[in-house]
mmCIF file of C-alpha atoms in Angstrom:
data_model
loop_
_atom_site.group_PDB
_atom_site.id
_atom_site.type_symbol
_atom_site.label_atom_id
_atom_site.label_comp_id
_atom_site.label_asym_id
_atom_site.label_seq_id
_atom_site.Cartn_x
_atom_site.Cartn_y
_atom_site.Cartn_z
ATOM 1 C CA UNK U 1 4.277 -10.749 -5.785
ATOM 2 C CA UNK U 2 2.489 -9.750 -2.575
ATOM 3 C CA UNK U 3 3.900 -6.671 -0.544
ATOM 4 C CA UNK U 4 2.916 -6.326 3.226
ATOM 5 C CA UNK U 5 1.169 -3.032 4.364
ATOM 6 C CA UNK U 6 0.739 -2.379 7.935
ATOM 7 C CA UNK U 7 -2.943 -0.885 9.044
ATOM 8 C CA UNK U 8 -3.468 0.755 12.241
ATOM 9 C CA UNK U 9 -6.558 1.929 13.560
ATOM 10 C CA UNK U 10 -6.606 5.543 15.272
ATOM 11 C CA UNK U 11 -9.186 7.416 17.512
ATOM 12 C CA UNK U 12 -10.210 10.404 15.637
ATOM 13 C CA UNK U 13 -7.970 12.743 18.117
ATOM 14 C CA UNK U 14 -5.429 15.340 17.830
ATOM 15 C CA UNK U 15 -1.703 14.090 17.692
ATOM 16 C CA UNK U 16 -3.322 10.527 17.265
ATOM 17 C CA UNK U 17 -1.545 10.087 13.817
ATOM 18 C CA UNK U 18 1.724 11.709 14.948
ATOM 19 C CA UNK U 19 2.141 8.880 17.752
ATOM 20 C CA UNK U 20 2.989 6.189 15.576
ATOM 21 C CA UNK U 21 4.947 8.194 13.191
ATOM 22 C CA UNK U 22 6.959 8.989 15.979
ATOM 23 C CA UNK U 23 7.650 5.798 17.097
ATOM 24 C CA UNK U 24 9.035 4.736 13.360
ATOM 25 C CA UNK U 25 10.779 7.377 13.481
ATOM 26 C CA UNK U 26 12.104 6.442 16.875
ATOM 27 C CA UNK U 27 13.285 3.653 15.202
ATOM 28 C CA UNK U 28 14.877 4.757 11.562
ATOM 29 C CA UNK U 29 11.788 3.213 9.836
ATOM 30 C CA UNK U 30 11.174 5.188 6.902
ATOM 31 C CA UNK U 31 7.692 5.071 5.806
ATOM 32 C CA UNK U 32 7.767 5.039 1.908
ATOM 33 C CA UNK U 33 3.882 5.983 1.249
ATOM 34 C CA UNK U 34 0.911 5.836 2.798
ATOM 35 C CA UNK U 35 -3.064 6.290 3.238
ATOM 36 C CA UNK U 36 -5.133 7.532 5.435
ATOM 37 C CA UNK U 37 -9.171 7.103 5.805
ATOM 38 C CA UNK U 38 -11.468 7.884 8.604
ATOM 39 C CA UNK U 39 -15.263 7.132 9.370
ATOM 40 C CA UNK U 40 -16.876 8.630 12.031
ATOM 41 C CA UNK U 41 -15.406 6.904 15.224
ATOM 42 C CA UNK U 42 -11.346 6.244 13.850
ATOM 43 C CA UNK U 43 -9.519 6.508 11.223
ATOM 44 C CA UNK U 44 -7.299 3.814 9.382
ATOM 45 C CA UNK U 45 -3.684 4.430 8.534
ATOM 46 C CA UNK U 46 -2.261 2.296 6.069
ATOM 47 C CA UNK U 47 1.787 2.158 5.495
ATOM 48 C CA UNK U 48 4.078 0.654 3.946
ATOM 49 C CA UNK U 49 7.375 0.460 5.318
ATOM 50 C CA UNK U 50 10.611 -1.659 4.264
ATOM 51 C CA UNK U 51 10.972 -3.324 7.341
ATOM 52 C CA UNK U 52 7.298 -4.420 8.149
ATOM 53 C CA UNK U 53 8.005 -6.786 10.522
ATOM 54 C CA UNK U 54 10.615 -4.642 12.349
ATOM 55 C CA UNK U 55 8.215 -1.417 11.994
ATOM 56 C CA UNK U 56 4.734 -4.112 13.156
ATOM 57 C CA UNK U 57 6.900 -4.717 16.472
ATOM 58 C CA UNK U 58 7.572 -1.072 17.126
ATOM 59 C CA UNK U 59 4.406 0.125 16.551
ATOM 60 C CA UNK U 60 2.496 -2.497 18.717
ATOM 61 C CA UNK U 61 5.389 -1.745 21.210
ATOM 62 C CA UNK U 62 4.199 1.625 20.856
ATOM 63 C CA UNK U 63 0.605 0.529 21.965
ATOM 64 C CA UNK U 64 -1.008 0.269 18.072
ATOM 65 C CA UNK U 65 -3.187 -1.291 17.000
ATOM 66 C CA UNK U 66 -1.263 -3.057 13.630
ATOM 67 C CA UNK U 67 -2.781 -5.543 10.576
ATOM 68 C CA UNK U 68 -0.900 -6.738 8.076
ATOM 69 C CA UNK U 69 -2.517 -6.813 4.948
ATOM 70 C CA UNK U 70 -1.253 -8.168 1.610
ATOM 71 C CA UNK U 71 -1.431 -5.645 -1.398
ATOM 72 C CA UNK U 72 -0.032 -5.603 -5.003
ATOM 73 C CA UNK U 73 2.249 -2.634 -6.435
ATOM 74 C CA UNK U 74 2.332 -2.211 -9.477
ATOM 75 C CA UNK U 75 4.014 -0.155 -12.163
ATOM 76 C CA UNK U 76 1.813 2.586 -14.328
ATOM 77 C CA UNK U 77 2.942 4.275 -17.296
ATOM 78 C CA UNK U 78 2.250 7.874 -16.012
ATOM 79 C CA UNK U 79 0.578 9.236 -19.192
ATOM 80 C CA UNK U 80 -3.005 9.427 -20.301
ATOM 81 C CA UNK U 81 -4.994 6.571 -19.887
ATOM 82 C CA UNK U 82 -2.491 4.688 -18.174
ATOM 83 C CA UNK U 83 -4.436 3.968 -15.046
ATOM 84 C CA UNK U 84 -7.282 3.311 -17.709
ATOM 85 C CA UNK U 85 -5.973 0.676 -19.332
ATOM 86 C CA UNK U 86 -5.106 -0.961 -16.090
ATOM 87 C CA UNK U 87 -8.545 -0.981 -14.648
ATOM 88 C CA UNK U 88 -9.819 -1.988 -17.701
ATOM 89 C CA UNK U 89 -7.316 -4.954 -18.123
ATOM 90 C CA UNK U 90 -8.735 -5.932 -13.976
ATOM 91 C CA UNK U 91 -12.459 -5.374 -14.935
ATOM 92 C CA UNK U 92 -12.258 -7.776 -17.994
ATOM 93 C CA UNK U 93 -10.457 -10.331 -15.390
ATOM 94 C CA UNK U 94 -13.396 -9.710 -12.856
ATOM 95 C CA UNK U 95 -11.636 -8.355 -10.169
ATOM 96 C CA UNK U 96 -12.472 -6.039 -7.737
ATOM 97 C CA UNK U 97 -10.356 -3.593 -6.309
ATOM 98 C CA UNK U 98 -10.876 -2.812 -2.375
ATOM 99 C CA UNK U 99 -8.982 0.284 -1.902
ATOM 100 C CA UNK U 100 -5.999 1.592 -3.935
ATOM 101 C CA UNK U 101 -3.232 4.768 -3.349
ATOM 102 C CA UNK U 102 -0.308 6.163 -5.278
ATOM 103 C CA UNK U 103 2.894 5.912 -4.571
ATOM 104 C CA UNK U 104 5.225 8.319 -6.592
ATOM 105 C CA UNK U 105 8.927 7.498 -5.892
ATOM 106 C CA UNK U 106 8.572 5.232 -8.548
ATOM 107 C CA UNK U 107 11.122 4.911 -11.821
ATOM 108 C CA UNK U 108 11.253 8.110 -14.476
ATOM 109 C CA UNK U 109 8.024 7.806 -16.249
ATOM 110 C CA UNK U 110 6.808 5.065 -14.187
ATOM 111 C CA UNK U 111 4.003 5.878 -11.647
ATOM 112 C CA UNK U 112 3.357 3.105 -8.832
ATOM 113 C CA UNK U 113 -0.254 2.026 -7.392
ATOM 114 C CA UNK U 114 -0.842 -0.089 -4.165
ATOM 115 C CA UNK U 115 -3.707 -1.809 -5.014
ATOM 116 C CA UNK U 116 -5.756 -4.199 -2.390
ATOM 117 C CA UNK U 117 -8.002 -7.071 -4.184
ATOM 118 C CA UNK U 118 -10.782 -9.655 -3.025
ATOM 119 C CA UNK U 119 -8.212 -11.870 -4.854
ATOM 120 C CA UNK U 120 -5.225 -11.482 -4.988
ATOM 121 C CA UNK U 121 -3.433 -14.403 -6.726
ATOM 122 C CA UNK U 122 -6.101 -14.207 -9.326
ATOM 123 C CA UNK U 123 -5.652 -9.937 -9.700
ATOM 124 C CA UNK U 124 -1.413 -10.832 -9.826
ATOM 125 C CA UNK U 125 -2.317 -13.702 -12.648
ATOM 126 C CA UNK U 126 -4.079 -11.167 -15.179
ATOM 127 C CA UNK U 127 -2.163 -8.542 -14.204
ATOM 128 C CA UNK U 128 0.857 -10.171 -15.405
ATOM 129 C CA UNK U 129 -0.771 -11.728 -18.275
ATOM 130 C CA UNK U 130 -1.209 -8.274 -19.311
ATOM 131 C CA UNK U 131 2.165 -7.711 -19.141
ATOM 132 C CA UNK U 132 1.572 -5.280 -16.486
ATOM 133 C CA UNK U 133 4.465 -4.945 -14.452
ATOM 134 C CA UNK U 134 3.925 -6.243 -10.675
ATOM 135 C CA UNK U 135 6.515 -5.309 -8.421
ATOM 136 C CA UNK U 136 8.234 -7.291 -5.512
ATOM 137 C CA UNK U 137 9.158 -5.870 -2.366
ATOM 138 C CA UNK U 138 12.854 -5.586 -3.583
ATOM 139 C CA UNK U 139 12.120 -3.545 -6.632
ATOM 140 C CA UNK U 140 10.056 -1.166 -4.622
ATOM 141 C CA UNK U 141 12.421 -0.216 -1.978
ATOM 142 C CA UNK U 142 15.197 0.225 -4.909
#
């Protein structure tokens, strides 16, 4: 269960991460978490969005610069050692984790990662093997 997350790549300006916030806003797009990195020459603002196709038009309307990337969300118990046991449950599968953010509007006691993988499919498989629960677009918007 693959969500899409929208990455747009920003000059390292003033106001240049208010632009496209303004433009989903514009539109009633709420954005429901997201990430932001920068290296030297831009930075890269990663969202996710329930509408990502909707929100991918408006932004490149806007004049952004938009990828859509697949990630996995996934459901944490948020206690000690949770995020432990799920790293160690992805290193014993051999999978490498990219990148990875929190996302906290997730269910009472639950806390919910975005996690992006050199495999995907593979990272879903042992995940859920684990019984690690992997969340669809539809239980993440809930």
């Amino acid at each position: 269960m693959k969500i899409q997350q929208l990455s747009l790549f920003l000059e390292n300006q003033p106001a240049h991460l208010k632009h496209p916030c303004d433009a989903l806003a514009a539109a009633g797009i709420n954005i429901r978490t997201l990430s932001l990195a920068d290296s030297e020459q831009f930075g890269i603002l990663r969202l996710i969005v329930p509408q990502w196709q909707q929100a991918k038009q408006v932004l490149e309307e806007a004049g952004c610069a938009v990828r859509v990337d697949e990630v996995v969300a996934l459901e944490i118990n948020d206690e000690v050692g949770g995020l432990a046991k799920v790293l160690g449950t992805l290193e014993s599968g051999g999978h490498n984790i990219e990148y990875m953010y929190a996302f906290t509007s997730g269910p009472s006691g639950k806390a919910i990662m975005i996690m992006r993988f050199n495999d995907t499919d593979g990272a879903i498989t042992t995940l859920e093997g684990a019984q690690i629960n992997v969340l669809d677009s539809v239980s993440l918007f809930e």
